[in-house]
Amino acid sequence: LQGNAEISDIDGSWGIEKFELASSQTSLYKIAMQGGYDDLKNNNLINIHVNLEIDDPAALGTALGVKLPAMKTYRGQGHLTNNNDVIVYKGVMTVGKSASTTTLHGHTRRGKPTLSGDFSVPLLDLTDFGFLLEEEADAEILATPEPSAEDNLFSSEPMPVGFLNDLDLDLEINIDEIESYGKASIDSVVGHINLKNGVLKVDPLRFVYASGNMDVIFNLQATEMPAYTLKVVADDLILGPMLAQAEKNTAIDGRTNILLDLTSSGQSAHQLASSLNGRINIEFENARIPKLYADYLSVDVFGWALSTSTGEKYVNLNCVVADFTADKGELKSKVLLADGPNLSLGGRLDLDLRNETIDAVILPKQKRRLFSQINPVSLSGPIRKPRVVAVPAKAAIQEIGMLALSPTI
């Protein structure tokens, strides 16, 4: 940055009467700042205007050592004033065709800002933020999953949340329209974020789509041992294309019903997983998964269960029901059933998130005599690399119990 400033105490208090700053010697971004900071001692009389342009955000991220998606060109400008502890901020941001406005008002009390306002987006185009078109994401899903270099599933690195004690915030969120160019069409998003005395509440956050709604409630207490609460209810959600943007080897397609009611506490992802409590209920209808996942398990029981309806790349499930309870990081299935055109599956699945281990038995139930020789499957050991073996049917039925007698879904 290069620029100039006028500093004086002409009014009895040292301050920056006027300044101008601009970026130089880089093509990664353009920034221009101007304004004044007249009362440095009392942190008052602030008037600052900022313009920022980033033609290639991903390239800037690479230069900073941060991996960013292939976002479109960023343009933003903001104006901040603080006069007698009254704070006003107005900002406009565009990324490609997507635009947003932010308005905040508030005050400073004992050095702590208290702000309220709204964040509005008339149109959010997901491709502007590096989201792939569905056919592009579909091609990436079919890539063979690469082994992770991480030793543990959940990181033990502390997650910083203490900054939530540094300000209070009350913010309304309104996204009028979301363009995704495919099946995962979300019509709008509305939400309310409240942060006070280190307690963050997102209640509600509602996603509205053609076939229903998804409601999310999230609480975080940024205490010495942070405490989390998450509740999610969704009906007929087309989840797969959205998950594929975050994790390219996502195996979910079709319509999804979700019920999550979870609590946990901890300073890291591993501590949160180890203290997880609550319920997880997920149902899939007309699910489609990449066929490579059947091969990945090293046993063909899933391949028998599923149809070859969409060629060799995918197989289908008519229905999947998974209902889990969580108690101090131990997840146990109450119901685990799947139904395909040729075979149904019942099973038991226990996950120890603290030790990151799995103990599961999956029992195929034939629909035709052709499949009478299929053996049940046992999975055990580390979640990342479980041992998968065929087991005798009698032993599997004893493991699963009454689920083995459940009717076809």
C-alpha atoms as one frame of an Amber mdcrd trajectory, in Angstrom:
protein
   0.000   0.000   0.000   1.114   3.528  -0.769  -0.458   6.831   0.191  -0.349
   9.899   2.359  -1.855  11.189   5.580  -2.299  14.484   7.432  -1.832  14.117
  11.210  -2.412  16.974  13.645  -3.753  18.022  17.032  -5.244  21.263  15.765
  -8.508  20.556  17.604  -6.754  19.530  20.823  -6.685  15.802  20.097  -4.227
  13.963  17.926  -5.855  12.439  14.887  -5.523  11.552  11.232  -7.319  14.447
   9.632  -7.140  12.917   6.184  -5.547   9.894   4.547  -5.427   8.142   1.190
  -4.079   4.655   0.574  -3.936   2.546  -2.584  -2.440  -0.783  -3.576   0.601
  -0.899  -5.814   3.029  -3.390  -7.355   0.459  -6.182  -7.524  -2.106  -7.363
 -10.028  -3.846  -9.686  -7.574  -6.073  -6.981  -6.129  -6.862  -3.296  -6.176
  -7.689  -1.453  -2.979  -8.293   2.221  -2.360  -9.000   3.743   1.058  -9.663
   7.313   2.042 -11.108   9.169   4.978 -10.144  10.324   8.444  -9.684   9.223
  12.052  -9.808  12.500  13.921  -9.753  11.346  17.556  -7.252   8.523  18.089
  -7.292   8.812  21.882 -11.037   8.271  22.225 -11.378   5.970  19.190 -13.910
   8.408  17.739 -14.715  10.565  14.715 -14.041   7.845  12.170 -14.996   8.265
   8.509 -13.503   5.629   6.196 -14.429   4.583   2.651 -12.946   1.445   1.066
 -13.042   0.079  -2.495 -11.716  -3.433  -3.181 -11.461  -5.321  -6.479 -10.183
  -8.881  -6.915 -10.236 -10.162 -10.471  -9.217 -13.729  -9.560  -9.954 -14.603
  -5.898  -8.539 -18.127  -6.309  -5.187 -16.734  -7.489  -5.062 -14.398  -4.489
  -5.817 -17.335  -2.210  -2.945 -19.301  -3.747  -0.561 -16.405  -3.108  -1.698
 -16.304   0.528  -1.516 -20.071   0.961  -5.287 -20.436   1.240  -7.301 -22.704
  -1.055 -10.297 -20.827  -2.441 -12.919 -21.982  -4.960 -12.958 -20.639  -8.493
 -14.995 -17.546  -7.638 -15.912 -14.886 -10.165 -14.542 -11.353  -9.989 -15.136
  -9.615  -6.644 -16.100  -5.948  -6.335 -16.853  -4.366  -2.980 -17.156  -0.984
  -1.366 -17.967   0.026   2.175 -18.382   3.176   4.238 -17.829   3.199   8.017
 -18.494   6.090  10.387 -18.211   6.371  14.161 -19.293   9.610  15.801 -19.819
   9.859  19.554 -19.838   6.051  19.788 -22.589   5.764  17.143 -21.479   3.312
  14.436 -22.903   3.183  10.903 -21.708   0.839   8.158 -23.063   0.491   4.629
 -21.572  -1.904   2.110 -22.205  -3.243  -1.372 -20.583  -6.372  -2.759 -20.747
  -8.141  -6.112 -19.307 -11.496  -7.142 -20.031 -12.099 -10.807 -23.775 -11.548
 -11.203 -24.502 -11.911  -7.482 -24.898  -8.738  -5.456 -25.498  -7.992  -1.793
 -26.022  -5.006   0.477 -25.159  -4.814   4.163 -26.396  -2.151   6.557 -25.338
  -2.005  10.200 -26.103   0.488  12.960 -24.948   0.443  16.528 -22.873   1.900
  19.302 -19.765   1.232  21.321 -20.071   0.651  25.041 -16.982   0.041  27.169
 -15.022  -0.610  24.000 -17.416  -3.346  22.793 -19.414  -2.761  19.568 -23.123
  -3.590  19.589 -24.515  -3.762  16.037 -27.826  -4.508  14.332 -28.859  -4.489
  10.703 -29.549  -6.613   7.669 -27.819  -8.510   4.887 -29.807  -8.697   1.639
 -29.163 -10.557  -1.614 -31.671 -10.143  -4.482 -30.026 -12.923  -6.559 -27.382
 -15.438  -5.515 -25.835 -17.336  -8.435 -23.981 -20.325  -6.977 -21.656 -20.615
  -9.971 -20.265 -17.169  -9.063 -18.832 -18.749  -5.896 -17.207 -21.735  -7.565
 -20.138 -24.144  -7.370 -20.103 -26.555 -10.265 -22.953 -27.117 -12.660 -24.623
 -30.424 -11.831 -23.175 -32.245 -14.823 -19.684 -31.054 -13.831 -20.138 -32.129
 -10.211 -21.568 -35.416 -11.463 -18.361 -36.146 -13.381 -16.221 -35.439 -10.305
 -18.345 -37.706  -8.102 -17.501 -40.615 -10.400 -13.795 -40.195  -9.690 -12.382
 -42.894  -7.422 -12.115 -41.647  -3.809  -8.561 -40.764  -2.886  -7.203 -41.891
   0.489  -6.937 -39.078   3.016  -3.514 -38.033   4.246  -4.965 -37.277   7.673
  -4.402 -39.860  10.410  -7.568 -38.952  12.296 -11.103 -38.415  11.105 -11.654
 -35.516  13.533  -9.021 -32.855  14.132  -7.766 -32.109  17.643  -6.814 -28.560
  16.681  -8.673 -25.962  18.812 -11.406 -24.050  16.993 -11.234 -20.340  17.885
 -14.600 -19.062  19.094 -13.468 -16.601  21.764 -13.806 -13.683  19.345 -17.585
 -14.023  19.680 -17.234 -12.286  23.047 -15.774  -9.180  21.398 -19.022  -7.800
  19.950 -22.808  -8.091  20.040 -24.769  -8.472  16.798 -28.367  -8.721  15.637
 -28.597  -9.421  11.891 -31.450 -10.258   9.528 -30.582 -12.329   6.441 -32.663
 -12.262   3.259 -31.706 -14.039   0.040 -34.576 -13.572  -2.377 -33.498 -15.976
  -5.134 -30.816 -18.613  -5.592 -29.783 -19.819  -9.043 -28.228 -23.288  -9.075
 -28.953 -24.379 -12.681 -30.239 -27.797 -11.731 -32.342 -29.996  -9.462 -31.015
 -28.486  -6.237 -33.161 -25.379  -6.554 -33.495 -23.308  -3.382 -36.015 -20.536
  -3.867 -34.988 -18.314  -0.951 -33.253 -18.138   2.420 -34.315 -16.110   5.446
 -32.615 -16.062   8.797 -31.926 -14.244  12.027 -28.526 -14.172  13.739 -28.205
 -12.918  17.300 -24.934 -12.667  19.206 -24.922 -11.347  22.745 -22.450 -11.855
  25.584 -20.702 -14.638  23.674 -23.884 -16.610  22.915 -24.525 -17.041  19.179
 -28.054 -17.982  18.098 -29.150 -18.692  14.535 -32.902 -19.000  14.945 -34.434
 -19.515  12.547 -32.563 -20.157   9.318 -35.093 -21.321   6.731 -34.326 -22.631
   3.245 -37.378 -22.620   0.979 -37.407 -24.880  -2.077 -40.031 -26.187  -4.482
 -41.036 -29.295  -2.510 -40.705 -28.044   1.050 -38.608 -26.266   3.665 -35.473
 -26.890   5.673 -35.355 -25.229   9.092 -32.077 -24.920  10.980 -31.560 -23.786
  14.577 -27.986 -23.393  15.820 -26.688 -22.212  19.196 -23.103 -21.735  20.329
 -22.000 -20.605  23.777 -18.450 -19.307  23.447 -17.468 -20.147  27.008 -14.238
 -21.754  28.218 -15.701 -25.095  27.093 -17.869 -24.107  24.092 -21.318 -25.725
  23.946 -23.181 -26.386  20.692 -26.789 -27.189  19.775 -27.995 -28.064  16.273
 -31.525 -28.859  15.122 -32.396 -29.509  11.472 -35.740 -30.532   9.971 -36.039
 -30.990   6.202 -38.636 -32.622   3.940 -38.122 -33.760   0.345 -34.736 -32.099
   0.117 -32.647 -32.813  -2.993 -29.403 -32.964  -1.079 -26.921 -34.721  -3.355
 -26.060 -31.929  -5.809 -25.409 -29.536  -2.920 -23.169 -31.965  -1.033 -21.272
 -32.706  -4.217 -20.035 -29.114  -4.206 -18.388 -29.553  -0.817 -17.235 -33.178
  -1.148 -16.764 -34.412  -4.690 -17.121 -38.092  -3.766 -20.631 -37.661  -2.344
 -22.764 -40.778  -2.713 -26.192 -39.246  -2.183 -28.847 -38.440  -4.735 -32.620
 -38.510  -4.660 -35.003 -36.956  -2.139 -34.033 -36.729   1.494 -35.889 -36.255
   4.782 -33.709 -35.144   7.688 -34.232 -34.842  11.421 -31.230 -33.818  13.534
 -31.391 -32.942  17.219 -27.824 -32.780  18.542 -25.844 -31.273  21.393 -22.137
 -31.314  22.118 -19.326 -29.407  23.776 -15.633 -29.084  23.177 -12.799 -26.976
  21.868 -11.953 -29.143  18.850 -13.752 -31.293  16.293 -12.532 -34.423  18.110
 -13.896 -33.215  21.456 -17.216 -32.328  19.813 -17.476 -35.770  18.208 -16.521
 -37.457  21.477 -19.279 -35.699  23.427 -22.026 -35.849  20.785 -25.545 -36.525
  22.096 -28.961 -36.655  20.442 -30.656 -38.183  17.449 -29.955 -38.486  13.725
 -32.724 -39.642  11.400 -32.205 -39.651   7.627 -34.456 -41.101   4.935 -33.703
 -41.312   1.222 -36.216 -41.955  -1.529 -35.193 -43.091  -5.021 -31.548 -42.737
  -4.085 -28.812 -43.055  -6.681 -25.194 -43.735  -5.746 -22.027 -44.197  -7.816
 -21.354 -47.882  -8.479 -17.724 -47.457  -7.434 -18.878 -47.502  -3.792 -19.951
 -51.114  -4.139 -16.454 -51.962  -5.343 -14.892 -49.811  -2.614 -16.346 -52.121
   0.060 -14.530 -55.076  -1.526 -17.700 -57.172  -1.351 -20.438 -57.263  -3.975
 -23.408 -57.486  -1.624 -24.344 -53.872  -2.341 -23.989 -54.455  -6.044 -26.532
 -57.296  -5.795 -28.872 -55.137  -3.780 -28.899 -52.311  -6.246 -30.092 -52.163
  -9.803 -27.993 -51.292 -12.837 -30.665 -48.909 -14.039 -28.491 -46.025 -15.217
 -25.718 -47.968 -16.904 -22.511 -48.982 -15.193 -21.843 -45.700 -13.438 -24.742
 -45.720 -10.978 -26.961 -48.079  -9.055 -30.314 -47.351  -7.467 -32.004 -47.743
  -4.112 -35.743 -47.298  -3.765 -35.523 -46.330  -0.120 -33.035 -45.991   2.753
 -33.915 -45.421   6.426 -31.220 -44.710   9.030 -32.127 -43.772  12.595 -29.320
 -43.271  15.146 -29.035 -42.251  18.770 -25.869 -40.572  20.032 -24.638 -40.811
  23.610 -21.282 -39.280  24.534 -19.870 -39.861  21.080 -21.244 -43.367  20.601
 -23.705 -43.673  17.708 -25.962 -46.724  17.616 -28.467 -47.510  14.885 -32.069
 -48.053  15.951 -33.089 -48.672  12.344 -30.834 -49.303   9.334 -32.717 -50.558
   6.283 -32.332 -50.227   2.522 -34.405 -51.510  -0.377 -33.326 -52.009  -3.991
 -35.084 -53.526  -7.004 -33.484 -56.933  -6.443 -32.708 -57.106  -2.731 -33.341
 -55.502   0.645 -30.746 -54.885   3.314 -31.073 -54.752   7.083 -28.291 -54.012
   9.483 -26.740 -52.705  12.658 -24.181 -49.921  12.748 -22.285 -48.680  15.810
 -19.774 -45.842  15.597 -17.385 -44.866  18.372 -16.503 -41.304  17.416 -14.038
 -40.855  20.274 -11.889 -43.752  19.073 -13.042 -43.416  15.438 -14.025 -47.069
  15.085 -16.911 -48.895  13.421 -18.727 -52.109  14.266 -21.431 -53.051  11.768
 -23.253 -56.033  10.290 -25.272 -55.827   7.062 -27.694 -58.605   6.140 -29.045
 -58.960   2.562 -32.597 -60.286   2.138 -33.286 -61.886  -1.209 -36.225 -60.984
  -3.419 -35.432 -63.673  -5.989 -33.938 -67.131  -5.700 -31.002 -66.015  -7.841
 -29.466 -64.250  -4.845 -29.794 -67.045  -2.296 -26.006 -67.436  -1.849 -25.272
 -63.846  -0.795 -23.545 -63.708   2.593 -23.967 -60.992   5.249 -21.127 -58.505
   5.661 -19.264 -57.361   8.778 -17.339 -54.090   9.050 -14.985 -53.456  11.965
 -11.962 -51.416  12.970 -11.031 -47.827  12.045 -13.769 -45.826  10.320 -11.302
 -44.656   7.683 -10.167 -48.169   6.746 -12.629 -50.740   8.090 -12.101 -54.468
   7.716 -14.880 -55.852   5.511 -15.565 -59.590   5.572 -18.389 -61.978   4.777
 -19.929 -63.693   7.838 -22.318 -66.639   8.292 -25.993 -65.728   8.059 -26.843
 -67.206  11.480 -24.214 -65.079  13.219 -25.404 -61.976  11.373 -29.011 -62.553
  12.419 -27.920 -62.890  16.055 -25.986 -59.616  15.754 -28.827 -57.689  14.146
 -31.660 -59.169  16.195 -35.224 -58.251  15.302 -34.113 -56.127  12.371 -33.484
 -59.338  10.486 -37.210 -60.037  10.606 -38.242 -56.574   9.393 -40.419 -56.541
   6.265 -39.277 -55.052   3.003 -39.446 -51.249   3.043
